[in-house]
Structures are given as C-alpha cells and as structure tokens.
Short mmCIF file of C-alpha atoms in Angstrom, two decimals:
data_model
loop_
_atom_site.label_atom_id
_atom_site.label_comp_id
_atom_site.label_asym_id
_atom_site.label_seq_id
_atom_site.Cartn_x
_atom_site.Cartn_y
_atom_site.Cartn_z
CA UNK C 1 -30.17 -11.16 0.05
CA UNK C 2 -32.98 -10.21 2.46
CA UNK C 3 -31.59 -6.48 2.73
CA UNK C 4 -31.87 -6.12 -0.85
CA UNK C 5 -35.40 -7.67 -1.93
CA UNK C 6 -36.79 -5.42 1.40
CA UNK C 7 -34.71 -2.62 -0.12
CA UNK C 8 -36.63 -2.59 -3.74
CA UNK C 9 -40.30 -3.37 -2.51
CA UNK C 10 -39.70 0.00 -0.30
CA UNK C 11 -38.61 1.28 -3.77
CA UNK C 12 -41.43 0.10 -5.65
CA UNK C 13 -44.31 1.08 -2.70
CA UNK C 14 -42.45 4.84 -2.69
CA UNK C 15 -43.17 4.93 -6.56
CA UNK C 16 -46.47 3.83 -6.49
CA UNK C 17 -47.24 6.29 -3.85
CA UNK C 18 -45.53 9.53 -5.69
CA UNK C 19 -47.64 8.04 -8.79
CA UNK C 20 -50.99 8.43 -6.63
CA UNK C 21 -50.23 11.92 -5.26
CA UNK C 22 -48.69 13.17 -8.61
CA UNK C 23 -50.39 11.63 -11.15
CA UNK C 24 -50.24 14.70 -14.00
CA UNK C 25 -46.46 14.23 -13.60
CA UNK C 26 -47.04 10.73 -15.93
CA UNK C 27 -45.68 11.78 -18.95
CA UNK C 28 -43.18 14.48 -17.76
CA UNK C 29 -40.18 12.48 -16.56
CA UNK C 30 -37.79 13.11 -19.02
CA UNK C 31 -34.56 14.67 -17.37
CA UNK C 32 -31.09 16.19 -19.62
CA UNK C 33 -28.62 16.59 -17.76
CA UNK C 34 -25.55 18.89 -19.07
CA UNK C 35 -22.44 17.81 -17.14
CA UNK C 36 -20.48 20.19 -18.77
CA UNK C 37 -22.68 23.33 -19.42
CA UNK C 38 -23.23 25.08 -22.99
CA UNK C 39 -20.50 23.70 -25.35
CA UNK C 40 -21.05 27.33 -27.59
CA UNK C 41 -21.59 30.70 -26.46
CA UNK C 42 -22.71 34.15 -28.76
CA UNK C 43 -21.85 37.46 -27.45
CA UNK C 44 -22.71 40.65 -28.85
CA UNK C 45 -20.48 43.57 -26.80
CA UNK C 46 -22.91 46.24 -28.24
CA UNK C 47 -26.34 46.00 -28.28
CA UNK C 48 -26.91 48.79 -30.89
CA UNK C 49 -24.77 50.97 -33.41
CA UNK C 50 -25.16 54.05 -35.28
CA UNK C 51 -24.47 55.18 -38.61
CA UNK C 52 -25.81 57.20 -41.63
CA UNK C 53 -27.36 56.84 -44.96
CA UNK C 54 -24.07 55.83 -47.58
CA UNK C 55 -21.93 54.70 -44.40
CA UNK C 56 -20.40 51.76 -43.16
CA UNK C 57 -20.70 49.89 -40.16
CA UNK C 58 -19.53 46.51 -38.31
CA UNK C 59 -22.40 44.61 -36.76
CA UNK C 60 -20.24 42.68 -33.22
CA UNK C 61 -20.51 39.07 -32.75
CA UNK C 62 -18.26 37.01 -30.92
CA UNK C 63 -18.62 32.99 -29.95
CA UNK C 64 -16.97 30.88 -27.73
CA UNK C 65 -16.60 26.82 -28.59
CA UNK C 66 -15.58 24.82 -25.43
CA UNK C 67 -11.67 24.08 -26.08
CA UNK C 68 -11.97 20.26 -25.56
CA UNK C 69 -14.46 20.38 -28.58
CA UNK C 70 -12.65 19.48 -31.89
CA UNK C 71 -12.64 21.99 -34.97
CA UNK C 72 -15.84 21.94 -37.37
CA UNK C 73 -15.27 22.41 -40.67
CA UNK C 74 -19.30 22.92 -40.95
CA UNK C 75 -19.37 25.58 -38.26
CA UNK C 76 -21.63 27.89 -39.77
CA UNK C 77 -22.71 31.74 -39.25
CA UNK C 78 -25.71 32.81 -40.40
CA UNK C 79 -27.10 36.71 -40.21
CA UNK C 80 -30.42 37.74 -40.42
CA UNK C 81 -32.83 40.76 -40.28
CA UNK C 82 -35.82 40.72 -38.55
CA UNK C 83 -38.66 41.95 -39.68
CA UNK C 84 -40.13 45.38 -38.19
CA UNK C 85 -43.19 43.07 -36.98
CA UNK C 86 -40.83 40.57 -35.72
CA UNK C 87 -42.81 38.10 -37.15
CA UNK C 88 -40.25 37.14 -39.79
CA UNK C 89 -36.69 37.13 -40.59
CA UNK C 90 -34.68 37.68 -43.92
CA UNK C 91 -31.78 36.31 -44.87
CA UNK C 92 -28.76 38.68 -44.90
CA UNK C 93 -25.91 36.81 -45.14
CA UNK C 94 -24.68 32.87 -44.26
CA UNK C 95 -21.25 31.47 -43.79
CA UNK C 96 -19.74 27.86 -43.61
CA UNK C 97 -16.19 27.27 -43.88
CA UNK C 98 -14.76 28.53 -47.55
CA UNK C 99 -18.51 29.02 -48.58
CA UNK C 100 -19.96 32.38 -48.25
CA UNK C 101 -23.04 34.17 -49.16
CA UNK C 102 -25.30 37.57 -49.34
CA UNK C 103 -28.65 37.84 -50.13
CA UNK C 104 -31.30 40.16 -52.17
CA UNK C 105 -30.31 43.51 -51.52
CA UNK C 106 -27.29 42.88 -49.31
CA UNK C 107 -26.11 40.97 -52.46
CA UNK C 108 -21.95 42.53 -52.51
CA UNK C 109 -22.56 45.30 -49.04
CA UNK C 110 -22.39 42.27 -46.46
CA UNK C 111 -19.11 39.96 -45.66
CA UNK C 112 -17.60 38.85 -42.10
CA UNK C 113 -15.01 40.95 -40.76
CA UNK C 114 -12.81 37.74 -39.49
CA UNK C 115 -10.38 39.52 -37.54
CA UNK C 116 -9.78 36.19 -35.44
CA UNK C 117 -10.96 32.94 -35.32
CA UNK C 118 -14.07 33.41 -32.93
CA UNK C 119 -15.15 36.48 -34.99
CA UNK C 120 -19.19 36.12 -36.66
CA UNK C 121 -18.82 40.44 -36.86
CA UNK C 122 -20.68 41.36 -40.10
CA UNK C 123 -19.48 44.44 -42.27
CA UNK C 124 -22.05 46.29 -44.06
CA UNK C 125 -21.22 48.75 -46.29
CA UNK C 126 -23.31 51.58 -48.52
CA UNK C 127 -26.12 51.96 -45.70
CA UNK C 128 -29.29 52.41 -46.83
CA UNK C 129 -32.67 53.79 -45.65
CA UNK C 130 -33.93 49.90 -45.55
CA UNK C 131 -31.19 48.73 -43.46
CA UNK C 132 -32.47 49.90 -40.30
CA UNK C 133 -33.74 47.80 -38.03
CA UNK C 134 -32.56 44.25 -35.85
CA UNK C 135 -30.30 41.80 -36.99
CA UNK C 136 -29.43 38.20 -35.54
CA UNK C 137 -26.30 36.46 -35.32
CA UNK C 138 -26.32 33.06 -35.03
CA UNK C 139 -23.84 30.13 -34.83
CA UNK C 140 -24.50 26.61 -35.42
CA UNK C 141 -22.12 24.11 -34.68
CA UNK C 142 -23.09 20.77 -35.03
CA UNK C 143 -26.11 20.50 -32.71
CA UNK C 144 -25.00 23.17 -30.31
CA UNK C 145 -26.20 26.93 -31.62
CA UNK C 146 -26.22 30.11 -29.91
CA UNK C 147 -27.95 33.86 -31.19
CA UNK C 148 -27.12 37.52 -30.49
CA UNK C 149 -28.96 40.69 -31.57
CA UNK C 150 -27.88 43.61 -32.56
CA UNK C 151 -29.78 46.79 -33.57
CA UNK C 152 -28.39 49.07 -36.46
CA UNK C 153 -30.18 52.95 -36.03
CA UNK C 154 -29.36 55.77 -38.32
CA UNK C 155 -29.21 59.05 -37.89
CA UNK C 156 -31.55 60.93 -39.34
CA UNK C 157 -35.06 63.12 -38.91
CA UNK C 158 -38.72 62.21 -38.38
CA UNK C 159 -41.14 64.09 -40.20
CA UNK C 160 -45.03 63.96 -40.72
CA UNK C 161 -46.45 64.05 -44.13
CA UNK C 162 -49.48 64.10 -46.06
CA UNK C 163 -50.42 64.23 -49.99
CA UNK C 164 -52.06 67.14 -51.94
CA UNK C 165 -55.29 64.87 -51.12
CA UNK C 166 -55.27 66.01 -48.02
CA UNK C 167 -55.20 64.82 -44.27
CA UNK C 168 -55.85 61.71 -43.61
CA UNK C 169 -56.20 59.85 -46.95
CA UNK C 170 -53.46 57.17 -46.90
CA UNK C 171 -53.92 53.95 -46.31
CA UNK C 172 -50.66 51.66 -45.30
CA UNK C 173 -49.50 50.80 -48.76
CA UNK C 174 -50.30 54.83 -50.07
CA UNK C 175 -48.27 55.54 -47.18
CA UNK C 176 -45.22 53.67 -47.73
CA UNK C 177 -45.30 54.70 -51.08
CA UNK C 178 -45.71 58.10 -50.48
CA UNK C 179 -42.83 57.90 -47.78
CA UNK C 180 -40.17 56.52 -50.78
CA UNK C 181 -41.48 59.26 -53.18
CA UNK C 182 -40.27 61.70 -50.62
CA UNK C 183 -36.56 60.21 -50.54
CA UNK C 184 -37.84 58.37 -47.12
CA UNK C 185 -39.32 55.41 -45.20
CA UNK C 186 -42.08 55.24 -42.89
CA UNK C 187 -40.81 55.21 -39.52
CA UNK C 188 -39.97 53.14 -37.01
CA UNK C 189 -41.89 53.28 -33.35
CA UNK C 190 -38.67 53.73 -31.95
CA UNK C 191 -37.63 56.43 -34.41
CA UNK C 192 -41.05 58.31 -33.55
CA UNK C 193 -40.21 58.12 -29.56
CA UNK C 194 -36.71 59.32 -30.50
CA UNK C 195 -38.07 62.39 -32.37
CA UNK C 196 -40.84 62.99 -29.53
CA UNK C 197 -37.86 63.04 -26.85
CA UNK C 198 -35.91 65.77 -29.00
CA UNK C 199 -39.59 67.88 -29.16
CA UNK C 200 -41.53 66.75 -31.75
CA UNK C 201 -45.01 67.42 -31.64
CA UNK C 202 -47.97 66.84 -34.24
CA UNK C 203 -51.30 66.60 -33.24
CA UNK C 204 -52.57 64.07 -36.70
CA UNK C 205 -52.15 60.46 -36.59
CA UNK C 206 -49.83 58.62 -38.95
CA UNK C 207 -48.81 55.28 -40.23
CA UNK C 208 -45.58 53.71 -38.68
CA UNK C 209 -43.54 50.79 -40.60
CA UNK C 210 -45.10 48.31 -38.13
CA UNK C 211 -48.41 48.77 -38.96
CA UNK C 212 -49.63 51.31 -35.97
CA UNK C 213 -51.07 54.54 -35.77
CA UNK C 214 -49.63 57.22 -33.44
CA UNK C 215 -48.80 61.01 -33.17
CA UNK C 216 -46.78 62.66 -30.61
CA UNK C 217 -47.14 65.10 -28.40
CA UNK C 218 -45.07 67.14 -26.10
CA UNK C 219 -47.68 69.85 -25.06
CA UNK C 220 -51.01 68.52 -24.15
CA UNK C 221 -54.23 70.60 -25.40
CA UNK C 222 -57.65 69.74 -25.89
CA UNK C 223 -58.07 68.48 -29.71
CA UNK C 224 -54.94 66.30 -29.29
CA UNK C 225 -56.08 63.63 -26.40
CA UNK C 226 -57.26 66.40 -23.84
CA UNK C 227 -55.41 69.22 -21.70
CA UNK C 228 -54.84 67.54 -18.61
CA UNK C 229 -53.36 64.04 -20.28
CA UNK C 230 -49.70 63.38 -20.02
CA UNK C 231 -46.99 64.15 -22.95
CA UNK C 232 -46.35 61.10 -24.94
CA UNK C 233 -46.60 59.65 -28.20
CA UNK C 234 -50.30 58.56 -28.64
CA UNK C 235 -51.17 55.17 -29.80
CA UNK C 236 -54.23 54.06 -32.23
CA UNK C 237 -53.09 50.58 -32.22
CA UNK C 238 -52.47 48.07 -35.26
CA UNK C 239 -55.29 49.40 -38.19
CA UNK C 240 -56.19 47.93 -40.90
CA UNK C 241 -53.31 48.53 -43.58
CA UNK C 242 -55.96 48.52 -46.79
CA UNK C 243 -59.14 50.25 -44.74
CA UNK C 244 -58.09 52.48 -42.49
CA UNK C 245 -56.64 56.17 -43.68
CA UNK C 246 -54.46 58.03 -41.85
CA UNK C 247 -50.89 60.24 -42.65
CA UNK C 248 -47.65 59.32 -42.43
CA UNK C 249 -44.69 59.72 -40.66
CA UNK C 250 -41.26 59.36 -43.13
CA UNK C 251 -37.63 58.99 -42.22
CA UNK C 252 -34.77 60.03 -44.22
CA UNK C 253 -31.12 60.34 -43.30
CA UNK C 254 -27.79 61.80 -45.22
CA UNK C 255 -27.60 62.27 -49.02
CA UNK C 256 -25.01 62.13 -51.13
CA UNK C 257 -25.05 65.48 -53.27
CA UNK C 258 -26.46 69.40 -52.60
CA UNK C 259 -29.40 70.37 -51.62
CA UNK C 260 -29.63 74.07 -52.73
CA UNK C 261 -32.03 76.64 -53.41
CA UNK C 262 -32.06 78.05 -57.53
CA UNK C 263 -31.39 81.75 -58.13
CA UNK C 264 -33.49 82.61 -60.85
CA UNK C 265 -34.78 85.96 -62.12
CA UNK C 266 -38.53 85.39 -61.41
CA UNK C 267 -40.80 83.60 -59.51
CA UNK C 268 -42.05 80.28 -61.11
CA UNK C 269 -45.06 78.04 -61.67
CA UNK C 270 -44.74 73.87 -60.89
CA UNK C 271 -43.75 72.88 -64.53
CA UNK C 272 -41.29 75.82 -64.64
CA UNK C 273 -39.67 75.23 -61.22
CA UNK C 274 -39.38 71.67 -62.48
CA UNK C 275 -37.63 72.68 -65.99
CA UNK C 276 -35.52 75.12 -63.99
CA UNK C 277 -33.63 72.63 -61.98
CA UNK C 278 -32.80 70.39 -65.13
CA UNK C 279 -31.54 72.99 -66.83
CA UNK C 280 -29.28 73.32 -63.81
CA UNK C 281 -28.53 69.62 -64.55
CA UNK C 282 -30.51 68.82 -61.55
CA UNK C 283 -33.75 67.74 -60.17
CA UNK C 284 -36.58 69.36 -58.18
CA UNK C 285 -36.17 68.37 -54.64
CA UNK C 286 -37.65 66.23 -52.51
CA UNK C 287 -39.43 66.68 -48.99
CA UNK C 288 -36.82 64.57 -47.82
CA UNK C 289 -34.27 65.72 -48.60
CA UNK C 290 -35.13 69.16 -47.12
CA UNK C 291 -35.74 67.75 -44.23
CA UNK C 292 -32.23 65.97 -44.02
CA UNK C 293 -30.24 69.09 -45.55
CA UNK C 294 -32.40 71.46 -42.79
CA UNK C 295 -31.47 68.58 -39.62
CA UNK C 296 -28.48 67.09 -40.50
CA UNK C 297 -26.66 69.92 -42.22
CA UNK C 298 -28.35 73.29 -40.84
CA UNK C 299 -29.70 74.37 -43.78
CA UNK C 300 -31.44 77.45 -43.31
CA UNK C 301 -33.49 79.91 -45.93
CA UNK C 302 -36.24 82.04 -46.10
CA UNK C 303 -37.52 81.45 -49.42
CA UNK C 304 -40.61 79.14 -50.05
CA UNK C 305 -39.98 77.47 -52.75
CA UNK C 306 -41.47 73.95 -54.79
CA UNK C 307 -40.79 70.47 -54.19
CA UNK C 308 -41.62 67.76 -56.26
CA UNK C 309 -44.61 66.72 -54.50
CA UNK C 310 -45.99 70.34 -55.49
CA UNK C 311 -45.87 71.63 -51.96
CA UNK C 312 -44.42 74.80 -50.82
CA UNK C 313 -41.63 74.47 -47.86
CA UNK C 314 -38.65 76.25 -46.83
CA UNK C 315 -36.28 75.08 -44.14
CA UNK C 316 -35.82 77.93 -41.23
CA UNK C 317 -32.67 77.03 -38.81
CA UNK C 318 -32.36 80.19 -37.49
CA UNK C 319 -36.14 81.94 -36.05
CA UNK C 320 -36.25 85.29 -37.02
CA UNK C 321 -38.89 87.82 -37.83
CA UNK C 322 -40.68 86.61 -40.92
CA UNK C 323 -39.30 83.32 -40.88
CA UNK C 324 -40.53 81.02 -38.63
CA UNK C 325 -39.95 83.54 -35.59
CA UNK C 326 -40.61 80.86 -32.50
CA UNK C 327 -39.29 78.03 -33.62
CA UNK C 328 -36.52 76.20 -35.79
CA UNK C 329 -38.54 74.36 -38.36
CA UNK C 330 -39.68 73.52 -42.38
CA UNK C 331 -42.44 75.89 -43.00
CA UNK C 332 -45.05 74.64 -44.64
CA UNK C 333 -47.04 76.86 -47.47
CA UNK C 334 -49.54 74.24 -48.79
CA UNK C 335 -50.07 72.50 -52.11
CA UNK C 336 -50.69 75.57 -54.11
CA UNK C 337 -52.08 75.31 -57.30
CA UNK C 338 -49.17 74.73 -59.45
CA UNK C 339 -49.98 77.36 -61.62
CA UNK C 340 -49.38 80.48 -59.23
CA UNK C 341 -46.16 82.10 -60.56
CA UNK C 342 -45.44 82.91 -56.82
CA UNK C 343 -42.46 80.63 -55.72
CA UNK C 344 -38.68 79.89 -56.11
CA UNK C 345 -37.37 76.54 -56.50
CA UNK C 346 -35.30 73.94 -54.37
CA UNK C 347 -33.31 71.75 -56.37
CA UNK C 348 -31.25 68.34 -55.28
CA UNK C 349 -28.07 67.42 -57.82
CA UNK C 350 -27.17 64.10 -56.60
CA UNK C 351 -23.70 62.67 -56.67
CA UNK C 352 -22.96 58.94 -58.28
#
C-alpha cells in the first residue's frame, strides 16, 4: 500500500509543479485522439478543367468512407461556387440519397454523374459566361465531412473597353454593365494574367470582377509605370466600386451563330447600319462577339464597320499593309458620330 500512496503524492507534486511553470496551459488540456484516422476522404484528380461558352463539362470528385463504417442513407453531397471575392459561396447543387437539387441559374444544367458508388462528379451542361470560376465539393456523412475544389476556366479572349464617354468614366457597377452589353463579363485576375502571358498589353487601368484595378503590360515605357520597371500586370488595388472610375476589362468566349460582315451597296450611318442587319434577320454586333469570332475563329477583315455600342472596329488576323500592318489585332476607329455615312456594318445572327 505504501508503494502506491508514495506513487500518487509524486503524481500530484509533478502536477503542481508543471501548473507553476506552465500556467497559460490552464485551460488548454483538451486532447482527441483519432485511433483510426479520417473515417471520409474527398479527392479531386484535377484541379482545374476547360471548356467553352454552350459546352459541357464534368466537375471530378471522388470520396472514400472507411469500409468498417456502415451505409448512410443521409450521406449527402453538396456543390458550391465560390464567390470571385471568396468571401461567399452559392449554392449550385445538393444531394442526399433519392433527393436531389439545383439552384438559381444552375436550375436543370447541374446533376451528379454517379458512375459508381463513391462518385460526388458534377455534370454541367450549357456553359455560360457566369460559370467561371471555383467550385467546392463537399461530403457530409454523419459528423465526418471532407471538401475538394475544383476550378472551371473557359476559353476565351480578354479585351479592354471603354464607353463613348470616354476613358476612364466607369465606376464598378457601369462597368459590369457595360461588360454584359458587350456579350461579356468583367474579367477575372487570373484571366487578365492569362491574356498578359499570351502578349497583351494596355497601358489604362480597368475594373476586374473582384473589385481591383490593373492593366498589363509586356513592354515597359515611361507613361505606363516607368521604362526601367519590370513587365507585369500592374495593380491599383481594391477601389471603391461606386467612387472610383476607371475602364474595363470584358471576357467573352464561343457563340452560338455567325458573326459576319454585311455587303451592302453603300456606306451607312448608326441607325442605318442598325436597320441593315434586321433586314438581314439579324442584329448589329457586339464588341464581343468580334472579339470571340477574331480569337477563337480567325476572323479576319479589313473593313471598319459599326457595332452596337456605336464604335468603329474591324478584326485584322492577318497584318498587312493598310490593315493593322505590325500586329494581329481589332482596330479600333473611335465612337464616330453616328451620323457619318462612312462605315459598313458587322452583324451577329444568333442560333436558338
């Protein structure tokens, strides 16, 4: 008995002395223990996948249930996008047993492809501009739950834009707005960086979806951050989305339908150009959709012509004397007044 008592006053004196030395430890002596490791597991084999504007795609998740567990009726999947912030997430689509379902605009594009037991893979179908972006898989089973991201990117073409205002006269909403006129969205950081990489360069600052200002550039000069700085896309930092007034830069990707310049007789004012194309059973093209037809489909012509935003533009693939002679590019002409009877027409006929 003596062993014993001598045994637990050691005990006692040993906690009383790690007490003294460690006393902020107090309250922190809670201790879990998993004998068995994670009882649930989420992979996602790809970390991002590409598609287009009107495609389809399959979003990978996979998850792994320890064997000895028993099946769960209430298992559930649950898919969500996050926001280009990342501040919040919106419900895409949610799963549990017989009961499925898709939300707001993923309402009938969204189901899980179930090709086995362990599949959470998500099918998305009809792509759209808005569906770019991050989405989260996650699995809840019981109280065990497990996530995996995967990033969706489209193909498609940066461009900067700007109003017949003038430079530098959106602010964040006007942007965004002015972006979806165009056939487009304001683009993503990573979408800018993309187009920088692949040589664009644009010495005004515009409005990204997350709320920054930035411009790219891949040849340093003096009115565009100074000579001797380093290529890159230049940051302005998070502005204020009512105050602050910058341009934009859009992103559009494939259309479904033609993009084509309108033979006509004679040259054309705004309203006329306009009245042309719906005669043609068509509609006067968008800036977007220039943009995708000259980058995604090689459009190339060396007519300026109206868009619906009363600009001037025609899409040069091929440099040549007269057209665009150093560089492949959309040629800008200005917002001319819409009067001129100087210009051809682009018109877009979509397809249902």
């Amino acid at each position: 008995m003596l062993p014993v008592v001598i045994c637990a006053l050691v005990a006692v004196s040993l906690a009383d002395n790690f007490d003294t030395a460690y006393p902020e430890l107090e309250h922190y002596r809670t201790i879990i223990v998993h004998e068995n490791g994670p009882q649930l597991s989420v992979v996602t084999e790809q970390s991002k996948v590409i598609s287009r504007r009107g495609g389809n795609v399959t979003l990978p998740c996979k998850f792994h249930r320890n064997e000895s567990l028993p099946t769960n009726p209430k298992l559930r999947i649950k898919w969500t996008k996050l926001t280009s912030d990342y501040l919040k997430e919106v419900d895409v689509f949610v799963a549990m047993g017989f009961h499925k379902r898709s939300y707001g605009r993923f309402h009938g594009r969204v189901f899980l492809q179930d090709s086995a037991p362990n599949d959470a893979s998500l099918v998305m179908t009809e792509l759209t501009l808005e569906d770019y972006g991050k989405y989260k898989c996650e699995v809840i089973d019981g109280l065990e739950d497990g996530t995996g991201i995967v990033s969706l990117d489209l193909q498609g073409v940066v461009y900067p834009y700007f109003p017949r205002l003038g430079r530098y006269n959106l602010n964040f909403f006007d942007a965004e707005r002015a972006c979806h006129e165009q056939d487009s969205v304001m683009a993503s950081f990573e979408q800018l960086y993309d187009a920088w990489r692949a040589g664009l360069d644009w010495c005004n600052a515009g409005w990204l979806s997350d709320g920054s200002v930035q411009y790219p550039i891949t040849t340093p000069r003096e009115p565009c951050g100074g000579k001797n700085t380093t290529p890159g896309v230049r940051n302005y930092g998070v502005r204020d989305k009512q105050k602050n007034t910058y341009d934009v830069f859009c992103f559009t990707s494939n259309y479904k339908g033609r993009f084509y310049y309108l033979i006509h007789p004679s040259k054309l004012t705004y309203a006329e150009a306009v009245s042309a194309c719906q005669k043609d059973s068509a509609q006067i093209a968008k800036v977007g959709q220039m943009y995708a037809a000259w980058k995604l489909l090689g459009y190339d012509r060396c007519d300026a012509g109206w868009l619906a935003d009363g600009s001037v533009r025609y899409p040069i693939n091929r440099p040549r004397r007269r057209c665009s002679p150093t560089e492949a590019a959309v040629r800008f002409n200005g917002y001319p007044d819409k009067k001129h009877k100087l210009y051809g027409v682009y018109c877009f006929k979509g397809q249902n």
